[in-house]
Short mmCIF file of C-alpha atoms in Angstrom, two decimals:
data_model
loop_
_atom_site.label_atom_id
_atom_site.label_comp_id
_atom_site.label_asym_id
_atom_site.label_seq_id
_atom_site.Cartn_x
_atom_site.Cartn_y
_atom_site.Cartn_z
CA UNK A 25 -3.24 -14.00 -52.89
CA UNK A 26 -3.28 -10.40 -54.13
CA UNK A 27 -0.79 -7.97 -52.56
CA UNK A 28 -2.09 -5.64 -49.85
CA UNK A 29 -1.42 -1.95 -49.40
CA UNK A 30 0.75 -0.95 -46.45
CA UNK A 31 -1.77 1.67 -45.33
CA UNK A 32 -5.49 2.47 -45.41
CA UNK A 33 -7.72 5.48 -44.74
CA UNK A 34 -7.68 4.54 -41.06
CA UNK A 35 -4.25 2.94 -40.73
CA UNK A 36 -1.06 4.94 -41.27
CA UNK A 37 2.02 3.68 -43.06
CA UNK A 38 3.91 1.48 -40.59
CA UNK A 39 1.17 1.70 -37.93
CA UNK A 40 0.46 -1.50 -36.01
CA UNK A 41 -3.19 -2.49 -35.71
CA UNK A 42 -4.45 -1.72 -32.23
CA UNK A 43 -7.88 -3.34 -32.26
CA UNK A 44 -9.51 -0.08 -31.18
CA UNK A 45 -12.05 2.10 -32.91
CA UNK A 46 -12.03 5.30 -30.87
CA UNK A 47 -13.07 8.74 -32.03
CA UNK A 48 -9.88 10.61 -32.85
CA UNK A 49 -9.29 14.29 -32.10
CA UNK A 50 -6.34 16.59 -32.64
CA UNK A 51 -5.71 19.07 -29.82
CA UNK A 52 -3.37 21.89 -30.79
CA UNK A 53 -1.53 23.45 -27.88
CA UNK A 54 -1.89 20.18 -25.99
CA UNK A 55 1.24 20.85 -23.92
CA UNK A 56 -0.10 24.09 -22.43
CA UNK A 57 -1.97 24.74 -19.19
CA UNK A 58 -5.44 24.39 -20.70
CA UNK A 59 -4.18 21.90 -23.27
CA UNK A 60 -2.93 19.36 -20.75
CA UNK A 61 -6.22 19.37 -18.86
CA UNK A 62 -8.17 19.11 -22.11
CA UNK A 63 -6.07 16.19 -23.33
CA UNK A 64 -6.65 14.32 -20.07
CA UNK A 65 -10.38 15.08 -20.01
CA UNK A 66 -10.95 13.96 -23.60
CA UNK A 67 -8.88 10.81 -23.13
CA UNK A 68 -10.96 9.94 -20.07
CA UNK A 69 -14.08 10.50 -22.20
CA UNK A 70 -12.91 7.86 -24.68
CA UNK A 71 -11.28 9.98 -27.37
CA UNK A 72 -7.97 9.03 -28.94
CA UNK A 73 -6.10 12.30 -28.58
CA UNK A 74 -3.32 13.50 -30.86
CA UNK A 75 -1.56 16.40 -29.18
CA UNK A 76 0.00 18.95 -31.54
CA UNK A 77 2.47 21.46 -30.14
CA UNK A 78 5.88 23.02 -30.64
CA UNK A 79 6.94 22.03 -27.15
CA UNK A 80 6.76 18.92 -25.04
CA UNK A 81 4.71 18.58 -21.86
CA UNK A 82 6.44 17.94 -18.51
CA UNK A 83 7.31 14.30 -17.91
CA UNK A 84 7.34 13.10 -21.51
CA UNK A 85 9.65 10.21 -22.42
CA UNK A 86 12.63 10.74 -24.69
CA UNK A 87 10.95 8.94 -27.62
CA UNK A 88 7.82 11.05 -27.16
CA UNK A 89 5.51 8.05 -26.87
CA UNK A 90 4.75 8.00 -23.16
CA UNK A 91 4.21 10.52 -20.39
CA UNK A 92 1.77 12.38 -22.62
CA UNK A 93 -0.91 12.90 -20.01
CA UNK A 94 -3.50 10.81 -21.82
CA UNK A 95 -2.59 11.64 -25.41
CA UNK A 96 -1.89 8.79 -27.79
CA UNK A 97 0.75 10.76 -29.67
CA UNK A 98 2.51 14.12 -29.64
CA UNK A 99 3.23 15.60 -33.06
CA UNK A 100 5.57 18.60 -33.05
CA UNK A 101 4.78 21.05 -35.86
CA UNK A 102 4.64 24.76 -36.65
CA UNK A 103 0.98 25.66 -37.11
CA UNK A 104 1.96 28.62 -39.31
CA UNK A 105 3.11 26.06 -41.90
CA UNK A 106 0.00 25.09 -43.88
CA UNK A 107 1.68 22.07 -45.44
CA UNK A 108 2.59 20.70 -42.03
CA UNK A 109 -0.95 21.29 -40.74
CA UNK A 110 -2.57 19.53 -43.70
CA UNK A 111 -0.19 16.59 -43.49
CA UNK A 112 -0.68 16.24 -39.74
CA UNK A 113 -4.47 16.35 -40.07
CA UNK A 114 -4.25 13.63 -42.74
CA UNK A 115 -1.80 11.09 -41.37
CA UNK A 116 1.47 10.59 -39.52
CA UNK A 117 3.58 7.52 -40.23
CA UNK A 118 3.42 4.73 -37.65
CA UNK A 119 0.89 6.73 -35.59
CA UNK A 120 -2.55 7.37 -37.11
CA UNK A 121 -4.53 8.14 -40.25
CA UNK A 122 -7.70 10.21 -40.35
CA UNK A 123 -9.25 12.34 -37.61
CA UNK A 124 -12.81 13.12 -36.57
CA UNK A 125 -12.46 16.48 -34.84
CA UNK A 126 -10.05 19.33 -34.11
CA UNK A 127 -9.64 21.39 -30.94
CA UNK A 128 -7.50 24.46 -31.60
CA UNK A 129 -6.07 25.81 -28.33
CA UNK A 130 -2.58 26.77 -29.51
CA UNK A 131 -1.69 30.46 -29.37
CA UNK A 132 0.82 32.88 -27.96
CA UNK A 133 -1.25 33.59 -24.84
CA UNK A 134 -1.98 36.95 -23.22
CA UNK A 135 -0.45 40.28 -24.26
CA UNK A 136 3.12 41.21 -23.40
CA UNK A 137 4.87 37.87 -23.95
CA UNK A 138 6.31 38.87 -27.32
CA UNK A 139 6.09 41.78 -29.74
CA UNK A 140 2.48 42.48 -30.64
CA UNK A 141 2.79 41.99 -34.40
CA UNK A 142 4.30 38.54 -33.92
CA UNK A 143 1.55 37.58 -31.50
CA UNK A 144 -1.15 38.72 -33.92
CA UNK A 145 0.45 37.04 -36.92
CA UNK A 146 1.06 33.74 -35.15
CA UNK A 147 -2.41 33.51 -33.64
CA UNK A 148 -4.35 34.52 -36.74
CA UNK A 149 -2.26 32.52 -39.22
CA UNK A 150 -2.41 29.34 -37.15
CA UNK A 151 -6.19 29.69 -36.78
CA UNK A 152 -6.61 30.24 -40.51
CA UNK A 153 -4.48 27.19 -41.29
CA UNK A 154 -6.49 25.03 -38.89
CA UNK A 155 -9.84 26.17 -40.29
CA UNK A 156 -8.70 25.88 -43.89
CA UNK A 157 -7.21 22.42 -43.36
CA UNK A 158 -10.48 21.30 -41.79
CA UNK A 159 -12.39 22.66 -44.78
CA UNK A 160 -10.15 20.94 -47.30
CA UNK A 161 -10.29 17.63 -45.42
CA UNK A 162 -14.02 17.86 -44.64
CA UNK A 163 -13.52 17.81 -40.86
CA UNK A 164 -16.78 19.27 -39.57
CA UNK A 165 -16.37 19.18 -35.79
CA UNK A 166 -14.14 22.06 -34.68
CA UNK A 167 -13.62 23.84 -31.36
CA UNK A 168 -11.59 27.05 -31.09
CA UNK A 169 -10.16 28.72 -28.01
CA UNK A 170 -11.39 32.29 -28.10
CA UNK A 171 -10.97 34.59 -25.11
CA UNK A 172 -12.71 36.62 -22.44
CA UNK A 173 -10.49 39.50 -23.58
CA UNK A 174 -13.04 40.18 -26.33
CA UNK A 175 -15.39 41.68 -23.74
CA UNK A 176 -13.24 44.82 -23.40
CA UNK A 177 -10.55 43.85 -20.91
CA UNK A 178 -9.03 45.71 -19.04
CA UNK A 179 -12.13 47.97 -18.77
CA UNK A 180 -9.97 51.07 -18.56
CA UNK A 181 -10.95 53.60 -19.75
CA UNK A 182 -13.94 51.83 -21.34
CA UNK A 183 -16.37 50.43 -18.77
CA UNK A 184 -18.66 47.48 -19.59
CA UNK A 185 -22.12 48.51 -20.78
CA UNK A 186 -23.72 46.35 -18.08
CA UNK A 187 -23.05 43.46 -15.70
CA UNK A 188 -23.00 40.50 -15.81
CA UNK A 189 -21.24 40.28 -19.18
CA UNK A 190 -22.97 38.05 -21.76
CA UNK A 191 -22.25 36.91 -25.30
CA UNK A 192 -24.59 39.66 -26.51
CA UNK A 193 -22.20 42.39 -25.37
CA UNK A 194 -20.29 44.14 -28.12
CA UNK A 195 -16.86 42.68 -28.79
CA UNK A 196 -14.21 45.27 -27.92
CA UNK A 197 -10.63 44.01 -28.34
CA UNK A 198 -8.07 46.21 -26.60
CA UNK A 199 -4.81 44.46 -27.59
CA UNK A 200 -3.22 42.63 -30.50
CA UNK A 201 -3.94 39.39 -28.65
CA UNK A 202 -7.66 40.05 -28.27
CA UNK A 203 -7.80 41.40 -31.82
CA UNK A 204 -6.38 38.07 -33.03
CA UNK A 205 -9.19 36.30 -31.17
CA UNK A 206 -11.78 38.56 -32.81
CA UNK A 207 -10.31 37.73 -36.21
CA UNK A 208 -10.48 34.04 -35.29
CA UNK A 209 -14.18 34.28 -34.47
CA UNK A 210 -14.83 36.29 -37.64
CA UNK A 211 -13.08 33.65 -39.74
CA UNK A 212 -15.10 30.94 -38.02
CA UNK A 213 -18.34 32.75 -38.89
CA UNK A 214 -17.40 32.73 -42.57
CA UNK A 215 -16.22 29.11 -42.62
CA UNK A 216 -19.56 28.11 -41.10
CA UNK A 217 -21.36 30.17 -43.75
CA UNK A 218 -19.40 28.46 -46.51
CA UNK A 219 -20.39 25.02 -45.23
CA UNK A 220 -23.82 24.74 -43.53
CA UNK A 221 -22.92 21.25 -42.28
CA UNK A 222 -19.89 22.33 -40.25
CA UNK A 223 -19.91 23.03 -36.52
CA UNK A 224 -17.40 25.51 -35.13
CA UNK A 225 -17.64 26.48 -31.47
CA UNK A 226 -15.59 29.39 -30.12
CA UNK A 227 -15.06 29.16 -26.37
CA UNK A 228 -14.27 32.50 -24.70
CA UNK A 229 -12.21 31.14 -21.83
CA UNK A 230 -11.71 33.20 -18.71
CA UNK A 231 -8.33 33.26 -16.93
CA UNK A 232 -7.30 29.58 -16.76
CA UNK A 233 -6.18 28.33 -13.35
CA UNK A 234 -4.64 25.11 -12.07
CA UNK A 235 -5.59 23.78 -8.61
CA UNK A 236 -2.18 24.65 -7.17
CA UNK A 237 -2.68 28.30 -8.15
CA UNK A 238 -5.69 28.87 -5.90
CA UNK A 239 -3.51 29.66 -2.90
CA UNK A 240 -2.39 32.79 -4.76
CA UNK A 241 -5.95 34.14 -4.68
CA UNK A 242 -5.34 35.40 -1.14
CA UNK A 243 -3.06 38.09 -2.60
CA UNK A 244 -5.96 40.20 -3.87
CA UNK A 245 -8.72 39.57 -1.32
CA UNK A 246 -7.97 42.90 0.42
CA UNK A 247 -7.84 44.86 -2.82
CA UNK A 248 -10.44 43.90 -5.45
CA UNK A 249 -8.97 46.46 -7.87
CA UNK A 250 -6.12 44.03 -8.48
CA UNK A 251 -8.54 41.77 -10.34
CA UNK A 252 -11.31 44.03 -11.58
CA UNK A 253 -9.89 43.94 -15.11
CA UNK A 254 -11.82 40.76 -16.04
CA UNK A 255 -14.71 41.14 -13.60
CA UNK A 256 -12.91 38.80 -11.17
CA UNK A 257 -13.39 35.84 -13.48
CA UNK A 258 -11.44 32.59 -13.75
CA UNK A 259 -11.90 29.02 -15.02
CA UNK A 260 -10.47 25.84 -13.57
CA UNK A 261 -8.42 24.13 -16.30
CA UNK A 262 -10.31 20.90 -15.68
CA UNK A 263 -13.62 22.64 -16.31
CA UNK A 264 -12.07 24.07 -19.46
CA UNK A 265 -11.57 20.49 -20.61
CA UNK A 266 -15.19 19.75 -19.81
CA UNK A 267 -16.34 22.71 -21.93
CA UNK A 268 -14.32 21.40 -24.87
CA UNK A 269 -15.78 17.92 -24.45
CA UNK A 270 -19.34 19.25 -24.30
CA UNK A 271 -18.67 21.31 -27.43
CA UNK A 272 -17.36 18.32 -29.36
CA UNK A 273 -20.44 16.30 -28.41
CA UNK A 274 -22.89 19.07 -29.30
CA UNK A 275 -25.12 18.22 -32.27
CA UNK A 276 -25.55 21.79 -33.44
CA UNK A 277 -24.30 23.25 -36.72
CA UNK A 278 -22.93 26.65 -37.58
CA UNK A 279 -20.72 28.94 -35.51
CA UNK A 280 -21.47 29.48 -31.83
CA UNK A 281 -19.65 31.47 -29.10
CA UNK A 282 -19.74 30.82 -25.37
CA UNK A 283 -18.23 32.50 -22.33
CA UNK A 284 -16.55 29.83 -20.21
CA UNK A 285 -15.91 30.68 -16.56
CA UNK A 286 -16.27 29.21 -13.09
CA UNK A 287 -19.59 29.51 -11.25
CA UNK A 288 -18.11 32.06 -8.84
CA UNK A 289 -15.76 35.03 -8.84
CA UNK A 290 -12.23 34.88 -7.45
CA UNK A 291 -13.26 37.09 -4.49
CA UNK A 292 -14.83 36.57 -1.07
CA UNK A 293 -16.42 40.02 -1.17
CA UNK A 294 -19.95 40.11 -2.56
CA UNK A 295 -20.69 41.25 -6.08
CA UNK A 296 -22.65 44.20 -4.71
CA UNK A 297 -19.51 45.47 -2.95
CA UNK A 298 -17.21 44.73 -5.89
CA UNK A 299 -19.36 46.42 -8.51
CA UNK A 300 -19.94 49.48 -6.33
CA UNK A 301 -16.19 49.96 -5.91
CA UNK A 302 -14.88 49.10 -9.38
CA UNK A 303 -17.78 49.87 -11.71
CA UNK A 304 -19.79 52.77 -10.26
CA UNK A 305 -22.51 53.87 -12.63
CA UNK A 306 -22.53 50.63 -14.63
CA UNK A 307 -25.93 48.96 -14.89
CA UNK A 308 -25.83 45.90 -12.63
CA UNK A 309 -28.41 43.13 -12.72
CA UNK A 310 -27.99 41.51 -9.33
CA UNK A 311 -26.81 37.90 -9.52
CA UNK A 312 -28.70 35.07 -7.80
CA UNK A 313 -25.83 34.36 -5.45
CA UNK A 314 -23.59 37.00 -3.83
CA UNK A 315 -20.45 35.59 -5.47
CA UNK A 316 -21.87 34.25 -8.74
CA UNK A 317 -19.70 34.86 -11.79
CA UNK A 318 -20.07 38.21 -13.52
CA UNK A 319 -19.11 36.50 -16.80
CA UNK A 320 -22.43 34.86 -17.53
CA UNK A 321 -22.20 31.17 -18.44
CA UNK A 322 -25.96 30.68 -18.80
CA UNK A 323 -25.77 30.29 -22.57
CA UNK A 324 -23.11 27.56 -22.31
CA UNK A 325 -25.13 25.79 -19.62
CA UNK A 326 -28.30 25.86 -21.70
CA UNK A 327 -26.91 25.05 -25.14
CA UNK A 328 -23.99 22.65 -24.55
CA UNK A 329 -24.69 21.41 -21.03
CA UNK A 330 -21.62 23.02 -19.45
CA UNK A 331 -21.61 22.74 -15.66
CA UNK A 332 -18.43 23.80 -13.83
CA UNK A 333 -17.38 21.33 -11.15
CA UNK A 334 -14.69 23.34 -9.36
CA UNK A 335 -14.69 26.48 -7.19
CA UNK A 336 -11.46 27.94 -5.87
CA UNK A 337 -12.45 28.06 -2.19
CA UNK A 338 -13.38 24.36 -2.25
CA UNK A 339 -9.87 23.51 -3.49
CA UNK A 340 -7.86 25.20 -0.74
#
């Protein structure tokens, strides 16, 4: 009997056979707010999820093999280290070998959490490393977390050209964070040009919310100016996971961008009242419903089948 290798393209060194043949996806930033919901959603959809992060999610076991919220494994790496990214996308001993898709959510989120140059460097370098590793390893199913901040947030002093906001509006980053997201989308455009067979979807997530945060929405109901800065948008983290899942399953090719928000605004006041107070003089195309989102999700609905399931008032 001829000797056998201790590993294969689909079985890592030291990995026990599991008798499963699931699609495997790496989710960077899997320990974060959006990441945890995405990991759970994809696991429930039948993916084997490898969570990649520099920190551990709440409730994880000491050995890092359980309490992962649906993930099969957590791999702790620095995404600014290209060698670590390549190795992790290839194989990890006793865990897995080979992946089918990558979801890149990891970033230093929102401005003001660290010095701006560090935020820009970290976010752009990690995105480059992810895209370049996927190119080198011929991984052609990629989803990136972009941001609603590209639409010109905080709209002061520059008002939106019209409402609702759509993907056709000019991208206007107003911070190092949003600039890093613009660079990420620009890189994605070029990676898709280099390889006509690749699919890269950039999801411009609105302000991500967990169910337990909806009680805080009462704090701004009497003063809409507290939340005008993103047109009163939000996205339930669970619906964020759905958007990622729909993107992974999409059969399109090339680079595509989608605004991802809830069906409604975070306000009880009607859009007519809100726009009149916060955006006087801005062209407003009246929405079908009085509280429909002003961050249009029609493109995501039409092209990837996104359909938000959660509204904040239904969760109180």
